[in-house]
Amino acid sequence: MTFTLTSNDITDGGVLPDAQVQAKGDTSPHLAWSGAPEGTKSFAITCYDPDAPTGSGFWHWTVANIPADVSEIPTGGPVPAGAVEGRTDYGAPGFGGAAPPPGHGPHRYIFTVFAVDVEQLDVTPDNSGAVFGFNLFFHTLAKATITATYENKG
């Protein structure tokens, strides 16, 4: 079985809806996944913009320690009990919507769900996307993505 990610709100290859844009809705999208590999003990979610003019991209959402019996996050959350939302590059935990600089061109927003081989990653709400990513590097069994774009034409 293939590990897959789907959404009622965002489409792979599509344009990010206004609800997921910071100035227009700032709402986390619905995400659902299936086909997790054997040995999955938890899940994690990230949303990352590799096109941000920072030299290191921009983390819009990090969530870890989602229990293995959960396979869906509703639009706007909440994340399940026990899950940890990390600090985005906006400076606070939780989802932060798209906000590329005006006229910078289209940015990619990569939503990824990770099947993780431990129940708990050693992360806190104060940790950055880089810390979440470092921990995920050592514990990812599989991942599935949806990539949408958004452009602020100013």
Short mmCIF file of C-alpha atoms in Angstrom, two decimals:
data_model
loop_
_atom_site.label_atom_id
_atom_site.label_comp_id
_atom_site.label_asym_id
_atom_site.label_seq_id
_atom_site.Cartn_x
_atom_site.Cartn_y
_atom_site.Cartn_z
CA MET A 1 0.00 0.00 0.00
CA THR A 2 1.25 3.49 -0.84
CA PHE A 3 1.35 6.21 1.81
CA THR A 4 -0.84 9.05 0.49
CA LEU A 5 -1.96 12.51 1.57
CA THR A 6 -5.25 14.09 0.48
CA SER A 7 -7.15 17.24 1.39
CA ASN A 8 -10.61 18.71 1.01
CA ASP A 9 -9.03 22.18 0.94
CA ILE A 10 -5.81 22.08 -1.09
CA THR A 11 -4.92 20.36 -4.36
CA ASP A 12 -1.52 19.06 -5.40
CA GLY A 13 -0.32 21.37 -8.16
CA GLY A 14 -3.13 23.83 -7.51
CA VAL A 15 -3.28 27.36 -6.15
CA LEU A 16 -3.52 27.73 -2.37
CA PRO A 17 -7.04 28.86 -1.42
CA ASP A 18 -7.55 32.19 0.34
CA ALA A 19 -8.34 30.34 3.60
CA GLN A 20 -4.68 29.26 3.80
CA VAL A 21 -3.32 32.77 3.05
CA GLN A 22 -2.28 34.76 6.12
CA ALA A 23 -4.08 38.01 5.24
CA LYS A 24 -7.23 36.30 4.00
CA GLY A 25 -7.97 33.38 6.30
CA ASP A 26 -4.86 32.04 8.04
CA THR A 27 -6.54 28.66 8.55
CA SER A 28 -4.79 25.30 8.51
CA PRO A 29 -6.14 23.01 5.79
CA HIS A 30 -7.89 19.69 6.15
CA LEU A 31 -5.38 16.86 5.71
CA ALA A 32 -6.04 13.11 5.58
CA TRP A 33 -3.58 10.29 5.08
CA SER A 34 -3.70 6.55 4.47
CA GLY A 35 -1.42 3.62 3.78
CA ALA A 36 1.03 4.19 6.61
CA PRO A 37 3.79 1.59 6.64
CA GLU A 38 4.11 -1.13 9.25
CA GLY A 39 5.91 0.11 12.32
CA THR A 40 4.32 3.58 12.28
CA LYS A 41 3.97 4.78 15.86
CA SER A 42 3.02 8.42 15.24
CA PHE A 43 2.68 11.06 12.54
CA ALA A 44 4.06 14.54 11.95
CA ILE A 45 3.03 17.36 9.61
CA THR A 46 5.03 20.21 8.14
CA CYS A 47 4.26 23.07 5.78
CA TYR A 48 7.34 24.62 4.22
CA ASP A 49 7.93 27.35 1.63
CA PRO A 50 11.30 26.71 -0.08
CA ASP A 51 10.93 29.88 -2.19
CA ALA A 52 10.98 32.42 0.63
CA PRO A 53 13.81 34.93 0.19
CA THR A 54 15.58 33.89 3.39
CA GLY A 55 18.31 31.50 2.29
CA SER A 56 16.62 28.82 4.36
CA GLY A 57 12.98 28.86 3.26
CA PHE A 58 10.10 29.50 5.65
CA TRP A 59 8.34 27.10 8.04
CA HIS A 60 4.58 27.70 8.14
CA TRP A 61 3.56 24.73 10.29
CA THR A 62 5.15 21.92 12.25
CA VAL A 63 3.22 19.29 14.19
CA ALA A 64 4.65 16.15 15.78
CA ASN A 65 3.55 13.32 18.06
CA ILE A 66 0.18 12.83 16.35
CA PRO A 67 -1.05 9.46 17.66
CA ALA A 68 -0.82 6.52 15.25
CA ASP A 69 -4.61 5.97 15.32
CA VAL A 70 -5.23 9.46 13.88
CA SER A 71 -5.46 9.77 10.10
CA GLU A 72 -7.00 13.20 9.60
CA ILE A 73 -6.78 16.81 10.81
CA PRO A 74 -9.87 18.96 10.17
CA THR A 75 -9.77 22.40 8.57
CA GLY A 76 -8.65 24.83 11.25
CA GLY A 77 -7.69 22.02 13.64
CA PRO A 78 -7.43 21.40 16.41
CA VAL A 79 -4.50 19.03 16.37
CA PRO A 80 -5.11 15.88 18.44
CA ALA A 81 -4.42 15.77 22.18
CA GLY A 82 -0.77 15.00 22.80
CA ALA A 83 0.42 16.48 19.52
CA VAL A 84 3.01 19.27 19.63
CA GLU A 85 2.83 22.28 17.30
CA GLY A 86 6.23 23.91 16.90
CA ARG A 87 7.25 27.51 16.43
CA THR A 88 6.78 28.70 12.87
CA ASP A 89 9.05 31.27 11.27
CA TYR A 90 6.39 33.81 12.26
CA GLY A 91 7.63 33.22 15.82
CA ALA A 92 4.77 31.29 17.44
CA PRO A 93 3.39 27.74 17.43
CA GLY A 94 0.44 26.88 15.17
CA PHE A 95 -0.34 27.34 11.50
CA GLY A 96 0.80 30.51 9.75
CA GLY A 97 -0.66 31.10 6.30
CA ALA A 98 1.06 32.04 3.07
CA ALA A 99 2.43 35.59 2.85
CA PRO A 100 5.06 35.87 0.14
CA PRO A 101 6.49 39.32 -0.57
CA PRO A 102 4.51 41.26 -3.20
CA GLY A 103 5.90 40.76 -6.68
CA HIS A 104 8.27 37.95 -5.64
CA GLY A 105 6.55 35.44 -7.92
CA PRO A 106 4.80 32.20 -7.05
CA HIS A 107 5.89 30.35 -3.92
CA ARG A 108 5.46 26.62 -3.29
CA TYR A 109 3.80 25.48 -0.07
CA ILE A 110 4.77 21.88 0.60
CA PHE A 111 2.45 20.12 3.04
CA THR A 112 4.03 16.85 4.18
CA VAL A 113 2.79 14.14 6.50
CA PHE A 114 5.44 11.83 7.94
CA ALA A 115 4.97 8.28 9.23
CA VAL A 116 7.26 8.16 12.27
CA ASP A 117 8.84 5.13 13.96
CA VAL A 118 8.55 6.48 17.53
CA GLU A 119 5.52 7.63 19.54
CA GLN A 120 7.20 10.85 20.65
CA LEU A 121 9.80 13.01 18.94
CA ASP A 122 11.89 15.09 21.34
CA VAL A 123 10.39 18.45 20.31
CA THR A 124 8.60 21.30 22.08
CA PRO A 125 6.40 24.24 21.04
CA ASP A 126 9.53 26.43 21.25
CA ASN A 127 11.40 24.40 18.62
CA SER A 128 11.88 25.67 15.07
CA GLY A 129 11.09 23.85 11.86
CA ALA A 130 14.78 23.00 11.54
CA VAL A 131 14.69 21.16 14.89
CA PHE A 132 11.53 19.29 13.87
CA GLY A 133 13.18 18.41 10.55
CA PHE A 134 16.35 17.19 12.25
CA ASN A 135 14.33 14.86 14.49
CA LEU A 136 12.22 13.66 11.58
CA PHE A 137 15.35 12.84 9.57
CA PHE A 138 16.18 10.03 11.99
CA HIS A 139 12.65 8.66 12.47
CA THR A 140 10.76 8.89 9.15
CA LEU A 141 9.43 5.64 7.71
CA ALA A 142 7.54 7.28 4.83
CA LYS A 143 6.21 10.66 3.79
CA ALA A 144 3.52 11.99 1.47
CA THR A 145 3.11 15.53 0.16
CA ILE A 146 0.75 17.99 -1.44
CA THR A 147 2.34 21.06 -3.01
CA ALA A 148 0.26 24.14 -3.77
CA THR A 149 1.39 27.57 -4.94
CA TYR A 150 0.49 31.12 -4.05
CA GLU A 151 1.63 34.45 -5.46
CA ASN A 152 1.12 37.89 -3.92
CA LYS A 153 0.88 40.06 -7.02
CA GLY A 154 0.73 43.17 -4.81
#
